[in-house]
Coordinates of C-alpha atoms in Angstrom, one line a residue:
X17 CA -42.9 -101.5 -96.2
X18 CA -43.0 -98.6 -93.8
X19 CA -44.7 -95.3 -94.7
X20 CA -44.6 -93.6 -91.3
X21 CA -42.4 -90.7 -92.8
X22 CA -44.9 -90.3 -95.5
X23 CA -47.7 -90.2 -92.9
X24 CA -46.0 -87.4 -91.1
X25 CA -45.3 -85.4 -94.3
X26 CA -49.0 -85.6 -95.3
X27 CA -50.2 -84.7 -91.8
X28 CA -48.3 -81.4 -92.1
X29 CA -50.1 -80.4 -95.4
X30 CA -52.7 -78.2 -93.8
X31 CA -49.8 -76.1 -92.3
X32 CA -48.4 -75.8 -95.9
X33 CA -51.6 -74.2 -97.4
X34 CA -53.3 -77.5 -98.4
X35 CA -56.4 -77.7 -96.3
X36 CA -57.3 -81.3 -97.5
X37 CA -55.7 -84.0 -99.6
X38 CA -55.9 -87.6 -100.5
X39 CA -52.8 -89.7 -101.5
X40 CA -53.2 -93.3 -102.8
X41 CA -50.5 -95.6 -104.1
X42 CA -51.1 -98.9 -106.0
X43 CA -48.8 -101.6 -107.1
X44 CA -49.7 -104.4 -109.4
X45 CA -53.5 -103.6 -109.3
X46 CA -53.6 -103.5 -105.5
X47 CA -53.5 -100.5 -103.0
X48 CA -50.3 -100.4 -100.8
X49 CA -50.9 -97.0 -99.3
X50 CA -53.7 -94.5 -98.6
X51 CA -54.0 -91.5 -96.5
X52 CA -56.5 -88.7 -96.3
X53 CA -55.9 -85.4 -94.4
X54 CA -58.0 -82.4 -93.5
X55 CA -61.1 -81.0 -95.3
X56 CA -63.0 -82.8 -98.0
X57 CA -66.4 -81.4 -98.8
X58 CA -66.8 -77.9 -97.5
X59 CA -66.8 -78.1 -93.7
X60 CA -66.4 -81.8 -93.6
X61 CA -63.4 -84.1 -93.0
X62 CA -62.0 -85.9 -96.0
X63 CA -64.2 -89.0 -96.6
X64 CA -62.4 -90.5 -99.7
X65 CA -65.3 -90.3 -102.2
X66 CA -64.8 -86.6 -103.0
X67 CA -64.7 -85.5 -106.6
X68 CA -62.3 -83.0 -108.1
X69 CA -61.6 -80.9 -111.2
X70 CA -58.5 -82.6 -112.5
X71 CA -57.3 -79.6 -114.5
X72 CA -54.1 -80.6 -116.3
X73 CA -54.0 -84.1 -114.9
X74 CA -56.6 -84.5 -117.7
X75 CA -53.6 -84.3 -120.2
X76 CA -52.4 -87.7 -119.1
X77 CA -55.7 -89.2 -120.3
X78 CA -55.6 -87.2 -123.6
X79 CA -52.0 -88.5 -124.2
X80 CA -53.1 -92.1 -123.5
X81 CA -55.9 -91.8 -126.1
X82 CA -53.5 -90.2 -128.6
X83 CA -51.0 -93.1 -128.1
X84 CA -53.7 -95.6 -128.5
X85 CA -54.5 -94.1 -131.9
X86 CA -50.8 -94.2 -132.8
X87 CA -50.6 -97.8 -131.7
X88 CA -53.6 -98.7 -133.9
X89 CA -52.2 -97.0 -136.9
X90 CA -55.0 -94.5 -137.1
X91 CA -52.6 -91.6 -136.8
X92 CA -48.8 -91.1 -136.8
X93 CA -46.8 -88.8 -134.6
X94 CA -45.3 -86.9 -137.5
X95 CA -48.5 -86.5 -139.4
X96 CA -49.4 -82.8 -140.1
X97 CA -52.2 -81.5 -137.9
X98 CA -53.8 -80.2 -141.1
X99 CA -54.4 -83.8 -142.2
X100 CA -57.1 -84.0 -139.5
X101 CA -57.8 -80.3 -138.9
X102 CA -57.6 -78.4 -142.3
X103 CA -57.8 -75.1 -140.5
X104 CA -54.1 -75.7 -139.6
X105 CA -52.9 -75.8 -143.2
X106 CA -51.7 -72.2 -143.3
X107 CA -50.4 -71.1 -139.9
X108 CA -48.7 -67.8 -139.1
X109 CA -46.2 -66.7 -136.5
X110 CA -45.8 -63.4 -134.6
X111 CA -42.4 -61.8 -135.2
X112 CA -41.0 -58.3 -134.7
X113 CA -44.4 -56.8 -134.2
X114 CA -45.8 -58.4 -137.3
X115 CA -47.0 -61.7 -138.6
X116 CA -45.4 -64.1 -141.1
X117 CA -46.1 -67.5 -142.5
X118 CA -44.9 -70.4 -140.3
X119 CA -41.6 -71.9 -141.5
X120 CA -42.4 -75.5 -140.3
X121 CA -45.4 -77.6 -140.4
X122 CA -47.2 -78.4 -137.1
X123 CA -47.3 -82.1 -136.4
X124 CA -49.1 -84.3 -133.9
X125 CA -45.7 -84.8 -132.2
X126 CA -45.4 -80.9 -131.8
X127 CA -48.9 -80.9 -130.2
X128 CA -48.2 -83.7 -127.8
X129 CA -44.8 -82.4 -126.8
X130 CA -46.0 -78.8 -126.3
X131 CA -43.9 -77.5 -129.2
X132 CA -46.8 -76.4 -131.3
X133 CA -46.3 -72.6 -130.9
X134 CA -49.7 -72.2 -129.2
X135 CA -50.2 -70.4 -125.9
X136 CA -52.8 -70.4 -123.1
X137 CA -54.7 -67.3 -124.1
X138 CA -58.3 -68.2 -123.6
X139 CA -59.4 -64.7 -124.5
X140 CA -57.7 -64.6 -127.8
X141 CA -59.9 -62.7 -130.4
X142 CA -60.7 -65.8 -132.5
X143 CA -61.6 -67.9 -129.4
X144 CA -63.8 -65.1 -128.0
X145 CA -65.5 -64.7 -131.4
X146 CA -66.1 -68.5 -131.6
X147 CA -67.6 -68.5 -128.1
X148 CA -69.9 -65.8 -129.0
X149 CA -70.9 -67.3 -132.3
X150 CA -71.6 -70.9 -131.1
X151 CA -72.7 -70.3 -127.5
X152 CA -74.0 -72.2 -125.6
X153 CA -73.2 -75.3 -127.6
X154 CA -69.7 -74.7 -128.9
X155 CA -67.8 -77.9 -129.7
X156 CA -64.2 -79.1 -129.2
X157 CA -63.5 -78.9 -132.9
X158 CA -64.9 -75.3 -133.2
X159 CA -62.5 -74.0 -130.5
X160 CA -59.6 -75.8 -132.1
X161 CA -60.4 -74.4 -135.5
X162 CA -60.7 -70.9 -134.0
X163 CA -57.2 -71.3 -132.4
X164 CA -55.7 -71.9 -135.9
X165 CA -56.6 -68.3 -136.9
X166 CA -54.3 -66.9 -134.1
X167 CA -50.6 -66.3 -135.0
X168 CA -48.3 -68.8 -133.2
X169 CA -45.7 -67.6 -130.7
X170 CA -42.9 -69.5 -132.6
X171 CA -42.4 -71.9 -135.4
X172 CA -43.6 -75.4 -134.5
X173 CA -40.8 -77.6 -133.2
X174 CA -38.5 -74.8 -132.2
X175 CA -39.5 -74.2 -128.6
X176 CA -41.5 -75.6 -125.7
X177 CA -44.4 -73.7 -124.3
X178 CA -47.1 -75.0 -122.1
X179 CA -50.3 -74.3 -123.9
X180 CA -53.6 -75.3 -125.4
X181 CA -51.8 -78.0 -127.6
X182 CA -53.7 -80.9 -125.9
X183 CA -57.1 -79.2 -126.4
X184 CA -56.2 -79.2 -130.1
X185 CA -55.1 -82.8 -129.8
X186 CA -58.5 -83.7 -128.5
X187 CA -60.0 -82.3 -131.7
X188 CA -57.5 -84.4 -133.7
X189 CA -58.8 -87.5 -131.8
X190 CA -62.3 -86.5 -132.8
X191 CA -61.4 -86.1 -136.5
X192 CA -59.4 -89.3 -136.6
X193 CA -61.9 -91.5 -134.7
X194 CA -65.3 -90.1 -135.8
X195 CA -66.4 -89.7 -132.2
X196 CA -66.5 -86.8 -129.8
X197 CA -63.4 -86.8 -127.6
X198 CA -65.5 -87.7 -124.5
X199 CA -67.1 -90.7 -126.3
X200 CA -63.7 -91.9 -127.5
X201 CA -62.1 -91.9 -124.0
X202 CA -65.2 -93.4 -122.5
X203 CA -65.4 -96.3 -125.0
X204 CA -61.7 -97.0 -125.4
X205 CA -60.2 -96.2 -122.0
X206 CA -62.8 -95.8 -119.2
X207 CA -65.4 -98.4 -120.0
X208 CA -62.8 -101.3 -120.5
X209 CA -61.1 -100.3 -117.2
X210 CA -64.3 -100.1 -115.2
X211 CA -64.0 -96.3 -114.7
X212 CA -67.3 -95.0 -113.6
X213 CA -66.7 -91.4 -112.4
X214 CA -64.5 -89.4 -114.9
X215 CA -66.4 -87.1 -117.1
X216 CA -66.3 -83.7 -118.9
X217 CA -69.9 -83.1 -118.0
X218 CA -70.4 -83.7 -114.3
X219 CA -74.0 -83.9 -113.1
X220 CA -75.4 -82.8 -109.8
X221 CA -74.6 -86.2 -108.2
X222 CA -70.9 -85.6 -109.0
X223 CA -70.8 -82.0 -108.2
X224 CA -72.5 -82.6 -104.8
X225 CA -69.3 -84.6 -103.8
X226 CA -66.9 -81.9 -105.0
X227 CA -64.0 -81.3 -102.6
X228 CA -63.7 -77.8 -101.2
X229 CA -61.6 -75.8 -103.6
X230 CA -59.2 -73.1 -102.7
X231 CA -56.9 -70.5 -104.1
X232 CA -53.7 -69.4 -102.3
X233 CA -53.5 -65.7 -101.7
X234 CA -50.3 -63.6 -101.8
X235 CA -49.6 -64.7 -98.1
X236 CA -50.0 -68.3 -99.0
X237 CA -53.3 -68.6 -97.1
X238 CA -55.9 -70.9 -98.7
X239 CA -59.0 -68.9 -99.6
X240 CA -62.2 -70.9 -100.4
X241 CA -63.7 -70.7 -103.9
X242 CA -67.5 -70.8 -104.1
X243 CA -67.9 -71.5 -107.8
X244 CA -68.3 -75.3 -108.6
X245 CA -67.4 -74.9 -112.3
X246 CA -64.0 -74.0 -113.8
X247 CA -62.6 -72.1 -116.7
X248 CA -62.5 -74.8 -119.3
X249 CA -66.3 -75.5 -119.3
X250 CA -66.8 -73.3 -122.3
X251 CA -70.1 -75.0 -123.2
X252 CA -72.2 -78.0 -122.7
X253 CA -70.4 -79.7 -125.6
X254 CA -66.8 -78.6 -125.2
X255 CA -64.5 -81.3 -123.9
X256 CA -61.0 -80.0 -123.0
X257 CA -58.3 -82.6 -123.5
X258 CA -56.0 -80.4 -121.4
X259 CA -58.0 -79.6 -118.4
X260 CA -61.6 -80.8 -118.5
X261 CA -62.0 -84.0 -116.5
X262 CA -64.0 -84.1 -113.3
X263 CA -64.3 -87.2 -111.1
X264 CA -63.1 -89.1 -108.1
X265 CA -59.7 -90.4 -107.1
X266 CA -60.8 -94.0 -107.2
X267 CA -61.8 -93.7 -110.9
X268 CA -58.6 -92.0 -111.9
X269 CA -56.5 -94.7 -110.0
X270 CA -58.1 -97.4 -112.2
X271 CA -56.8 -95.5 -115.3
X272 CA -53.4 -94.9 -113.8
X273 CA -53.1 -98.5 -112.6
X274 CA -53.6 -99.7 -116.1
X275 CA -50.7 -97.5 -117.5
X276 CA -48.5 -98.6 -114.7
X277 CA -49.1 -102.3 -115.5
X278 CA -48.0 -102.4 -119.1
X279 CA -51.4 -101.1 -120.3
X280 CA -53.5 -103.8 -118.6
X281 CA -56.1 -102.7 -116.1
X282 CA -57.5 -104.4 -113.0
X283 CA -60.3 -105.7 -115.1
X284 CA -57.9 -107.5 -117.4
X285 CA -58.6 -105.2 -120.3
X286 CA -55.6 -103.9 -122.3
X287 CA -55.7 -100.3 -123.4
X288 CA -52.0 -99.9 -124.6
X289 CA -49.1 -102.2 -125.3
X290 CA -45.9 -101.8 -123.2
X291 CA -43.9 -100.7 -126.2
X292 CA -46.3 -97.9 -126.8
X293 CA -46.0 -96.8 -123.2
X294 CA -42.2 -96.8 -123.6
X295 CA -42.6 -94.6 -126.7
X296 CA -44.9 -92.3 -124.9
X297 CA -42.4 -91.6 -122.1
X298 CA -39.4 -91.1 -124.4
X299 CA -38.0 -87.6 -123.9
X300 CA -38.8 -85.4 -126.9
X301 CA -37.0 -82.1 -126.3
X302 CA -33.6 -80.8 -127.3
X303 CA -31.9 -77.5 -127.6
X304 CA -34.0 -74.4 -127.0
X305 CA -37.1 -76.6 -126.2
X306 CA -35.3 -78.5 -123.5
X307 CA -34.1 -75.2 -122.0
X308 CA -37.6 -73.9 -122.0
X309 CA -38.9 -76.9 -120.1
X310 CA -35.9 -76.9 -117.7
X311 CA -37.0 -73.3 -116.7
X312 CA -40.2 -74.8 -115.2
X313 CA -38.0 -76.3 -112.3
X314 CA -38.9 -80.0 -112.6
X315 CA -35.4 -81.1 -111.4
X316 CA -34.2 -84.3 -112.9
X317 CA -37.1 -84.5 -115.5
X318 CA -37.4 -84.1 -119.2
X319 CA -40.6 -83.8 -121.2
X320 CA -41.9 -86.6 -123.4
X321 CA -45.2 -86.9 -125.2
X322 CA -47.3 -84.7 -122.9
X323 CA -45.8 -86.0 -119.7
X324 CA -42.7 -85.3 -117.5
X325 CA -40.3 -88.2 -117.4
X326 CA -37.4 -88.7 -114.9
X327 CA -34.2 -88.8 -116.8
X328 CA -31.7 -88.2 -114.0
X329 CA -32.3 -90.6 -111.1
X330 CA -29.4 -89.1 -109.1
X331 CA -31.8 -86.3 -108.1
X332 CA -34.5 -88.7 -106.9
X333 CA -35.3 -91.8 -104.9
X334 CA -37.4 -92.7 -107.9
X335 CA -36.2 -94.6 -111.0
X336 CA -35.4 -93.2 -114.4
X337 CA -38.4 -93.6 -116.5
X338 CA -41.0 -92.7 -113.9
X339 CA -43.5 -90.3 -115.6
X340 CA -46.8 -88.4 -115.2
X341 CA -48.0 -84.9 -114.7
X342 CA -49.7 -82.6 -112.3
X343 CA -52.5 -79.9 -112.3
X344 CA -53.3 -76.3 -111.6
X345 CA -55.0 -77.5 -108.4
X346 CA -51.8 -79.2 -107.3
X347 CA -52.9 -82.8 -108.2
X348 CA -50.0 -85.1 -109.0
X349 CA -50.0 -88.3 -111.0
X350 CA -47.0 -90.7 -110.9
X351 CA -46.6 -93.7 -113.2
X352 CA -43.8 -96.3 -113.0
X353 CA -44.4 -99.3 -115.3
X354 CA -41.1 -100.8 -114.4
X355 CA -42.3 -101.4 -110.9
X356 CA -46.0 -101.6 -111.8
X357 CA -46.5 -98.6 -109.5
X358 CA -48.8 -95.6 -109.6
X359 CA -49.7 -92.8 -107.2
X360 CA -52.4 -90.1 -107.2
X361 CA -52.3 -87.0 -104.9
X362 CA -55.5 -85.0 -105.0
X363 CA -55.6 -81.7 -103.2
X364 CA -57.8 -78.9 -104.6
X365 CA -55.7 -75.8 -104.3
X366 CA -55.0 -73.3 -107.1
X367 CA -51.8 -71.2 -107.3
X368 CA -49.8 -73.5 -105.0
X369 CA -46.5 -73.2 -106.9
X370 CA -44.5 -75.1 -104.1
X371 CA -46.5 -78.2 -105.0
X372 CA -44.6 -78.8 -108.3
X373 CA -41.0 -78.2 -107.1
X374 CA -41.3 -79.3 -103.4
X375 CA -44.4 -81.3 -102.3
X376 CA -44.6 -83.7 -105.3
X377 CA -40.9 -84.6 -105.4
X378 CA -40.9 -85.1 -101.6
X379 CA -43.9 -87.5 -101.8
X380 CA -42.3 -89.4 -104.6
X381 CA -39.2 -89.9 -102.6
X382 CA -41.0 -90.9 -99.5
X383 CA -43.1 -93.5 -101.4
X384 CA -39.9 -95.2 -102.7
X385 CA -38.2 -94.9 -99.3
X386 CA -41.2 -96.5 -97.6
X387 CA -41.4 -99.3 -100.1
X388 CA -37.7 -100.1 -99.4
X389 CA -38.1 -100.4 -95.6

């Protein structure tokens, strides 16, 4: 293996608007590459023990928990959402300036594949009312139920739209398991894998290690953010399946490593079967939904159950079937069970659009090129 080209690429990240980042690659439970560049905690060089808000990289964890329940027979992909959340029994859809009853039934598959018809309006009237009513202890279920009162943007299953679907899926997990979402992932994913620092409720010890966070301005210059919280911390009890995790790279890698190794972690604990992982990464979108996803610009990828999946390997040095997701702060998760390989890239920079269409694919290709040398 020779990763010199990847070293050079990462060393240039500060000039691309990423003041600090950490890239780690594991294969078969062992690290094969690690490089830290730039600023970690504010004003300090990257040390490697920094914590991050994982934003939408949290979705991979939510989908793993969902697939575990599917594997155990607790839920089924084509179950109506209303079986677990009765508020979803009578949904409506916006159309031609009005509202009409939904023509299709929203299922768990729709939620997981972002075809539920929901959007990302965190200030919708029902959500705002719920936050006011239940503050400061609003729960995951209360937000999900509030969202059901909002008209959908389209009939479930007819389009793809990135949205709060996975936040609602976290509430389904609660209803199906009888636990809070945070309890479920801790007991069924994190504890068996030895994960110590991934949480929806970071304490001062975790926040004191928070990597400096930035937002790119209109000129592509990284501007520091002072606030240590983030927009999905609605209350002390809300646990966002789509964006709420905070923790360190080492902990997230233990989770990713298990997925990359047929569901078995470094501890020897199994959290999923290989056939479940293969179902998880099976593309779900056709027709208008596929066109909607393609508009995001993830060249060569389709969308499976809450994750991108490489379907056209002619566009990549990576193999078909590689899957994962990314985050609003430009983090990137890559999972390749066929080669027992995983990677995690953790910058902390919001509004970095080039990350998804340029930086992440480049790192993917450089990883595979380096492994072949």
